[in-house]
């Protein structure tokens, strides 16, 4: 398998000109009924870059369709195997055509047509085996930090998150933007009450209005649902209110001007600091707007993130398919207990063993190292979590992408 050269920033060049820091074969199931077959194919390649994603729903959803199209043509993806039962409503033929048009090897297996479980698994294994050989010929080219797209989420937050990990990530985000890269933050549901402060950072008055509307939408959504983004674990970890959690989470954004707003699977039209609005549009239809950390990671990846930063105080072990996840641990006690899962110990800040600037630089260096063959803890441990459900979104307007 072609690999990046240690200590030299390189990437895999795709036919559309985009560059990936990973070179994986994605096996994607298109309905829950095909999940087992897809998983069985993937497990035959446990120690190779073959990863499982999928959409479990049967009736069509424009959000899921857009997400799968974006994920299967992500720059970290080199080839795609689509696994269908055959009678689901997901538009499998269109997705196959979309991937083929991107220049990637792709195959669609229909379990009903192929003849059942075993024949489909055998067909899938044969395709993946050939695809892995094909990926060895993918051109490796130089890669500059200005080409990086990096996302951030937080999960398992506690009272240390807003003091150490989140502001340290903010420093790293400033460095990404200063180097000409793209930094994407999300979760407007944890910015309620901060909309005026955030809007003042917009590069245009029109964008400022859109940022405020996005937070207002989140507040309305949570009100209708009857709960907000505040878990029992947050309280047990010392957080007192949603406002306190939101202020800590906001620190992840750094200090750069906000260049635009996107929704899941939108590709930023410009570099810089970008807000992703993850709360569905319209009245609640499919449940909680912020289901879990893994779904947020998938949304950032669908918008082109080469890697995702994950800040946590209480501790989280999730990684992701397609793009690496860097764990930034806020709490030094958590880091001590879960060191094998954590990439960065931001808790050093509490003990005056490092400054925010120093940890921010450590995070930035870790991001850059991924384009020089470096691996994250979650990658070494084999984590490939992936979640995709139902949502509804309206397209963003021109004011969001000035």
Coordinates of N, CA and C in Angstrom, one line a residue, residues 27 37-45 50 81 83 107 109 118-132:
X27 N -16.3 0.8 2.3 CA -17.4 -0.1 2.1 C -18.6 0.5 2.7
X37 N -23.6 -7.8 5.6 CA -22.8 -8.2 4.5 C -21.6 -7.2 4.4
X38 N -21.9 -5.9 4.5 CA -20.8 -4.9 4.3 C -19.8 -5.1 5.4
X39 N -20.3 -5.3 6.7 CA -19.3 -5.5 7.8 C -18.5 -6.7 7.6
X40 N -19.1 -7.8 7.1 CA -18.3 -9.1 6.9 C -17.2 -8.9 5.9
X41 N -17.5 -8.1 4.9 CA -16.5 -7.8 3.8 C -15.3 -7.0 4.5
X42 N -15.7 -6.0 5.3 CA -14.7 -5.1 5.9 C -13.8 -5.9 6.8
X43 N -14.4 -6.8 7.6 CA -13.6 -7.5 8.6 C -12.5 -8.4 8.0
X44 N -12.7 -8.8 6.8 CA -11.7 -9.6 6.1 C -10.4 -8.8 5.9
X45 N -10.5 -7.5 6.0 CA -9.3 -6.6 5.8 C -9.0 -5.8 7.0
X50 N -9.3 -0.4 5.0 CA -10.7 -0.7 4.5 C -11.6 -0.3 5.6
X81 N -16.9 0.6 -2.4 CA -17.8 -0.6 -2.6 C -19.1 -0.2 -2.0
X83 N -22.9 -1.5 -1.0 CA -23.6 -2.7 -0.7 C -25.1 -2.4 -0.5
X107 N -17.8 -0.2 -7.2 CA -18.7 -1.3 -7.6 C -19.9 -1.3 -6.7
X109 N -22.9 -3.7 -5.3 CA -23.4 -5.1 -5.1 C -24.8 -5.0 -4.6
X118 N -23.6 -15.0 1.2 CA -22.3 -15.5 0.9 C -21.7 -15.0 -0.4
X119 N -22.6 -15.1 -1.4 CA -22.1 -14.7 -2.8 C -21.8 -13.2 -2.8
X120 N -22.5 -12.4 -2.0 CA -22.3 -11.0 -2.0 C -21.0 -10.7 -1.3
X121 N -20.7 -11.4 -0.2 CA -19.5 -11.2 0.6 C -18.3 -11.6 -0.3
X122 N -18.4 -12.7 -1.0 CA -17.3 -13.1 -1.9 C -17.0 -12.1 -3.0
X123 N -18.1 -11.5 -3.6 CA -17.9 -10.5 -4.6 C -17.3 -9.3 -4.1
X124 N -17.7 -8.9 -2.8 CA -17.2 -7.7 -2.2 C -15.7 -7.9 -1.9
X125 N -15.3 -9.0 -1.4 CA -13.9 -9.3 -1.1 C -13.1 -9.2 -2.3
X126 N -13.6 -9.8 -3.4 CA -12.8 -9.7 -4.7 C -12.6 -8.3 -5.1
X127 N -13.6 -7.4 -5.0 CA -13.5 -6.0 -5.5 C -12.5 -5.3 -4.6
X128 N -12.6 -5.5 -3.3 CA -11.7 -4.7 -2.3 C -10.3 -5.2 -2.5
X129 N -10.1 -6.4 -2.8 CA -8.7 -6.9 -3.0 C -8.1 -6.2 -4.2
X130 N -8.8 -6.1 -5.3 CA -8.3 -5.5 -6.5 C -8.2 -4.0 -6.2
X131 N -9.1 -3.3 -5.5 CA -9.1 -1.9 -5.2 C -7.8 -1.6 -4.4
X132 N -7.5 -2.4 -3.5 CA -6.3 -2.1 -2.7 C -5.0 -2.1 -3.5

